Amino acid sequence: MRYSELRAGKLAIGSGVVEAANKTLAAALMKRSGMRWHIKSEQAIPGFRALQMSGFLASA
């Protein structure tokens, strides 16, 4: 990585910001009132969402 360029642009170079955002988004999506999840579906949803947001899947 080009750390000096990223720091000059005031961009984060660690993964902590990304991990915290993912944790927050997962909690917001998965912990809504009345929701119940099974392990298989709980693990599949973030993978599906990542594919959809990356453009590899067409929007539903």
mmCIF file of N, CA, C and O in Angstrom, residues 13-56:
data_model
loop_
_atom_site.group_PDB
_atom_site.id
_atom_site.type_symbol
_atom_site.label_atom_id
_atom_site.label_comp_id
_atom_site.label_asym_id
_atom_site.label_seq_id
_atom_site.Cartn_x
_atom_site.Cartn_y
_atom_site.Cartn_z
ATOM 1 N N ILE A 13 -5.938 3.908 7.059
ATOM 2 C CA ILE A 13 -5.118 2.834 6.514
ATOM 3 C C ILE A 13 -5.288 1.538 7.295
ATOM 4 O O ILE A 13 -4.753 0.520 6.914
ATOM 5 N N GLY A 14 -6.026 1.576 8.365
ATOM 6 C CA GLY A 14 -6.265 0.375 9.169
ATOM 7 C C GLY A 14 -7.609 -0.235 8.836
ATOM 8 O O GLY A 14 -8.436 0.356 8.145
ATOM 9 N N SER A 15 -7.843 -1.429 9.344
ATOM 10 C CA SER A 15 -9.107 -2.111 9.065
ATOM 11 C C SER A 15 -10.144 -1.869 10.161
ATOM 12 O O SER A 15 -11.284 -2.286 10.025
ATOM 13 N N GLY A 16 -9.763 -1.204 11.238
ATOM 14 C CA GLY A 16 -10.674 -1.001 12.352
ATOM 15 C C GLY A 16 -11.923 -0.243 11.975
ATOM 16 O O GLY A 16 -13.033 -0.576 12.415
ATOM 17 N N VAL A 17 -11.793 0.774 11.145
ATOM 18 C CA VAL A 17 -12.945 1.573 10.723
ATOM 19 C C VAL A 17 -13.909 0.719 9.916
ATOM 20 O O VAL A 17 -15.128 0.754 10.129
ATOM 21 N N VAL A 18 -13.368 -0.082 9.015
ATOM 22 C CA VAL A 18 -14.207 -0.944 8.178
ATOM 23 C C VAL A 18 -14.884 -2.012 9.032
ATOM 24 O O VAL A 18 -16.078 -2.285 8.875
ATOM 25 N N GLU A 19 -14.133 -2.610 9.942
ATOM 26 C CA GLU A 19 -14.708 -3.642 10.804
ATOM 27 C C GLU A 19 -15.816 -3.085 11.689
ATOM 28 O O GLU A 19 -16.854 -3.718 11.863
ATOM 29 N N ALA A 20 -15.626 -1.898 12.230
ATOM 30 C CA ALA A 20 -16.654 -1.279 13.071
ATOM 31 C C ALA A 20 -17.906 -0.968 12.256
ATOM 32 O O ALA A 20 -19.029 -1.177 12.726
ATOM 33 N N ALA A 21 -17.723 -0.478 11.034
ATOM 34 C CA ALA A 21 -18.875 -0.176 10.178
ATOM 35 C C ALA A 21 -19.636 -1.451 9.841
ATOM 36 O O ALA A 21 -20.874 -1.470 9.879
ATOM 37 N N ASN A 22 -18.914 -2.516 9.529
ATOM 38 C CA ASN A 22 -19.578 -3.792 9.226
ATOM 39 C C ASN A 22 -20.351 -4.312 10.421
ATOM 40 O O ASN A 22 -21.464 -4.813 10.281
ATOM 41 N N LYS A 23 -19.770 -4.197 11.592
ATOM 42 C CA LYS A 23 -20.450 -4.667 12.809
ATOM 43 C C LYS A 23 -21.734 -3.871 13.042
ATOM 44 O O LYS A 23 -22.779 -4.430 13.362
ATOM 45 N N THR A 24 -21.663 -2.563 12.854
ATOM 46 C CA THR A 24 -22.826 -1.702 13.042
ATOM 47 C C THR A 24 -23.911 -2.016 12.025
ATOM 48 O O THR A 24 -25.096 -2.124 12.371
ATOM 49 N N LEU A 25 -23.520 -2.164 10.750
ATOM 50 C CA LEU A 25 -24.494 -2.470 9.704
ATOM 51 C C LEU A 25 -25.121 -3.841 9.917
ATOM 52 O O LEU A 25 -26.326 -4.011 9.735
ATOM 53 N N ALA A 26 -24.305 -4.812 10.296
ATOM 54 C CA ALA A 26 -24.844 -6.152 10.539
ATOM 55 C C ALA A 26 -25.851 -6.116 11.674
ATOM 56 O O ALA A 26 -26.922 -6.727 11.588
ATOM 57 N N ALA A 27 -25.537 -5.395 12.730
ATOM 58 C CA ALA A 27 -26.466 -5.294 13.853
ATOM 59 C C ALA A 27 -27.762 -4.619 13.420
ATOM 60 O O ALA A 27 -28.849 -5.060 13.789
ATOM 61 N N ALA A 28 -27.661 -3.573 12.615
ATOM 62 C CA ALA A 28 -28.853 -2.859 12.166
ATOM 63 C C ALA A 28 -29.736 -3.748 11.287
ATOM 64 O O ALA A 28 -30.962 -3.697 11.375
ATOM 65 N N LEU A 29 -29.113 -4.575 10.449
ATOM 66 C CA LEU A 29 -29.884 -5.421 9.541
ATOM 67 C C LEU A 29 -30.414 -6.682 10.209
ATOM 68 O O LEU A 29 -31.505 -7.145 9.899
ATOM 69 N N MET A 30 -29.633 -7.246 11.121
ATOM 70 C CA MET A 30 -29.965 -8.559 11.651
ATOM 71 C C MET A 30 -30.729 -8.525 12.974
ATOM 72 O O MET A 30 -31.289 -9.536 13.381
ATOM 73 N N LYS A 31 -30.749 -7.401 13.649
ATOM 74 C CA LYS A 31 -31.349 -7.356 14.986
ATOM 75 C C LYS A 31 -32.606 -6.495 15.041
ATOM 76 O O LYS A 31 -32.842 -5.811 16.018
ATOM 77 N N ARG A 32 -33.384 -6.537 13.997
ATOM 78 C CA ARG A 32 -34.626 -5.777 14.005
ATOM 79 C C ARG A 32 -35.674 -6.486 14.855
ATOM 80 O O ARG A 32 -35.613 -7.684 15.076
ATOM 81 N N SER A 33 -36.625 -5.738 15.302
ATOM 82 C CA SER A 33 -37.658 -6.255 16.198
ATOM 83 C C SER A 33 -38.379 -7.461 15.598
ATOM 84 O O SER A 33 -38.839 -7.416 14.457
ATOM 85 N N GLY A 34 -38.464 -8.512 16.374
ATOM 86 C CA GLY A 34 -39.216 -9.691 15.971
ATOM 87 C C GLY A 34 -38.494 -10.639 15.040
ATOM 88 O O GLY A 34 -39.045 -11.676 14.681
ATOM 89 N N MET A 35 -37.285 -10.334 14.629
ATOM 90 C CA MET A 35 -36.578 -11.199 13.679
ATOM 91 C C MET A 35 -35.987 -12.414 14.388
ATOM 92 O O MET A 35 -35.504 -12.317 15.507
ATOM 93 N N ARG A 36 -36.023 -13.524 13.704
ATOM 94 C CA ARG A 36 -35.393 -14.752 14.166
ATOM 95 C C ARG A 36 -34.552 -15.277 13.019
ATOM 96 O O ARG A 36 -34.982 -15.290 11.875
ATOM 97 N N TRP A 37 -33.350 -15.734 13.307
ATOM 98 C CA TRP A 37 -32.432 -16.200 12.272
ATOM 99 C C TRP A 37 -31.922 -17.589 12.590
ATOM 100 O O TRP A 37 -31.725 -17.949 13.733
ATOM 101 N N HIS A 38 -31.684 -18.352 11.546
ATOM 102 C CA HIS A 38 -30.994 -19.627 11.651
ATOM 103 C C HIS A 38 -29.564 -19.402 11.183
ATOM 104 O O HIS A 38 -29.298 -18.487 10.394
ATOM 105 N N ILE A 39 -28.644 -20.223 11.621
ATOM 106 C CA ILE A 39 -27.230 -20.039 11.297
ATOM 107 C C ILE A 39 -27.001 -19.950 9.785
ATOM 108 O O ILE A 39 -26.295 -19.075 9.305
ATOM 109 N N LYS A 40 -27.605 -20.841 9.003
ATOM 110 C CA LYS A 40 -27.385 -20.830 7.547
ATOM 111 C C LYS A 40 -27.821 -19.517 6.921
ATOM 112 O O LYS A 40 -27.105 -18.933 6.119
ATOM 113 N N SER A 41 -29.001 -19.038 7.259
ATOM 114 C CA SER A 41 -29.479 -17.790 6.664
ATOM 115 C C SER A 41 -28.721 -16.591 7.207
ATOM 116 O O SER A 41 -28.430 -15.639 6.485
ATOM 117 N N GLU A 42 -28.343 -16.646 8.470
ATOM 118 C CA GLU A 42 -27.604 -15.540 9.069
ATOM 119 C C GLU A 42 -26.247 -15.364 8.402
ATOM 120 O O GLU A 42 -25.788 -14.247 8.197
ATOM 121 N N GLN A 43 -25.602 -16.450 8.021
ATOM 122 C CA GLN A 43 -24.309 -16.375 7.365
ATOM 123 C C GLN A 43 -24.439 -16.031 5.888
ATOM 124 O O GLN A 43 -23.532 -15.449 5.299
ATOM 125 N N ALA A 44 -25.535 -16.372 5.272
ATOM 126 C CA ALA A 44 -25.711 -16.133 3.842
ATOM 127 C C ALA A 44 -26.038 -14.679 3.521
ATOM 128 O O ALA A 44 -25.621 -14.157 2.487
ATOM 129 N N ILE A 45 -26.756 -14.003 4.391
ATOM 130 C CA ILE A 45 -27.208 -12.638 4.119
ATOM 131 C C ILE A 45 -26.042 -11.672 3.881
ATOM 132 O O ILE A 45 -26.044 -10.951 2.878
ATOM 133 N N PRO A 46 -25.018 -11.607 4.741
ATOM 134 C CA PRO A 46 -23.917 -10.665 4.474
ATOM 135 C C PRO A 46 -23.171 -10.973 3.172
ATOM 136 O O PRO A 46 -22.771 -10.053 2.452
ATOM 137 N N GLY A 47 -23.006 -12.245 2.845
ATOM 138 C CA GLY A 47 -22.346 -12.608 1.591
ATOM 139 C C GLY A 47 -23.148 -12.160 0.383
ATOM 140 O O GLY A 47 -22.613 -11.625 -0.582
ATOM 141 N N PHE A 48 -24.451 -12.381 0.441
ATOM 142 C CA PHE A 48 -25.333 -11.942 -0.633
ATOM 143 C C PHE A 48 -25.304 -10.429 -0.777
ATOM 144 O O PHE A 48 -25.212 -9.886 -1.879
ATOM 145 N N ARG A 49 -25.352 -9.727 0.344
ATOM 146 C CA ARG A 49 -25.347 -8.260 0.324
ATOM 147 C C ARG A 49 -24.029 -7.737 -0.256
ATOM 148 O O ARG A 49 -24.034 -6.783 -1.029
ATOM 149 N N ALA A 50 -22.914 -8.369 0.086
ATOM 150 C CA ALA A 50 -21.621 -7.952 -0.458
ATOM 151 C C ALA A 50 -21.584 -8.137 -1.972
ATOM 152 O O ALA A 50 -21.105 -7.253 -2.701
ATOM 153 N N LEU A 51 -22.105 -9.258 -2.453
ATOM 154 C CA LEU A 51 -22.157 -9.476 -3.904
ATOM 155 C C LEU A 51 -23.044 -8.447 -4.591
ATOM 156 O O LEU A 51 -22.706 -7.908 -5.643
ATOM 157 N N GLN A 52 -24.180 -8.168 -3.988
ATOM 158 C CA GLN A 52 -25.106 -7.201 -4.562
ATOM 159 C C GLN A 52 -24.488 -5.799 -4.617
ATOM 160 O O GLN A 52 -24.539 -5.140 -5.641
ATOM 161 N N MET A 53 -23.843 -5.382 -3.528
ATOM 162 C CA MET A 53 -23.264 -4.042 -3.474
ATOM 163 C C MET A 53 -22.039 -3.908 -4.378
ATOM 164 O O MET A 53 -21.717 -2.824 -4.835
ATOM 165 N N SER A 54 -21.339 -5.014 -4.645
ATOM 166 C CA SER A 54 -20.148 -4.964 -5.491
ATOM 167 C C SER A 54 -20.494 -4.906 -6.970
ATOM 168 O O SER A 54 -19.639 -4.660 -7.799
ATOM 169 N N GLY A 55 -21.760 -5.151 -7.300
ATOM 170 C CA GLY A 55 -22.179 -5.098 -8.690
ATOM 171 C C GLY A 55 -22.141 -6.455 -9.383
ATOM 172 O O GLY A 55 -22.443 -6.545 -10.567
ATOM 173 N N PHE A 56 -21.773 -7.519 -8.676
ATOM 174 C CA PHE A 56 -21.737 -8.836 -9.276
ATOM 175 C C PHE A 56 -23.144 -9.427 -9.421
ATOM 176 O O PHE A 56 -23.342 -10.323 -10.220
#
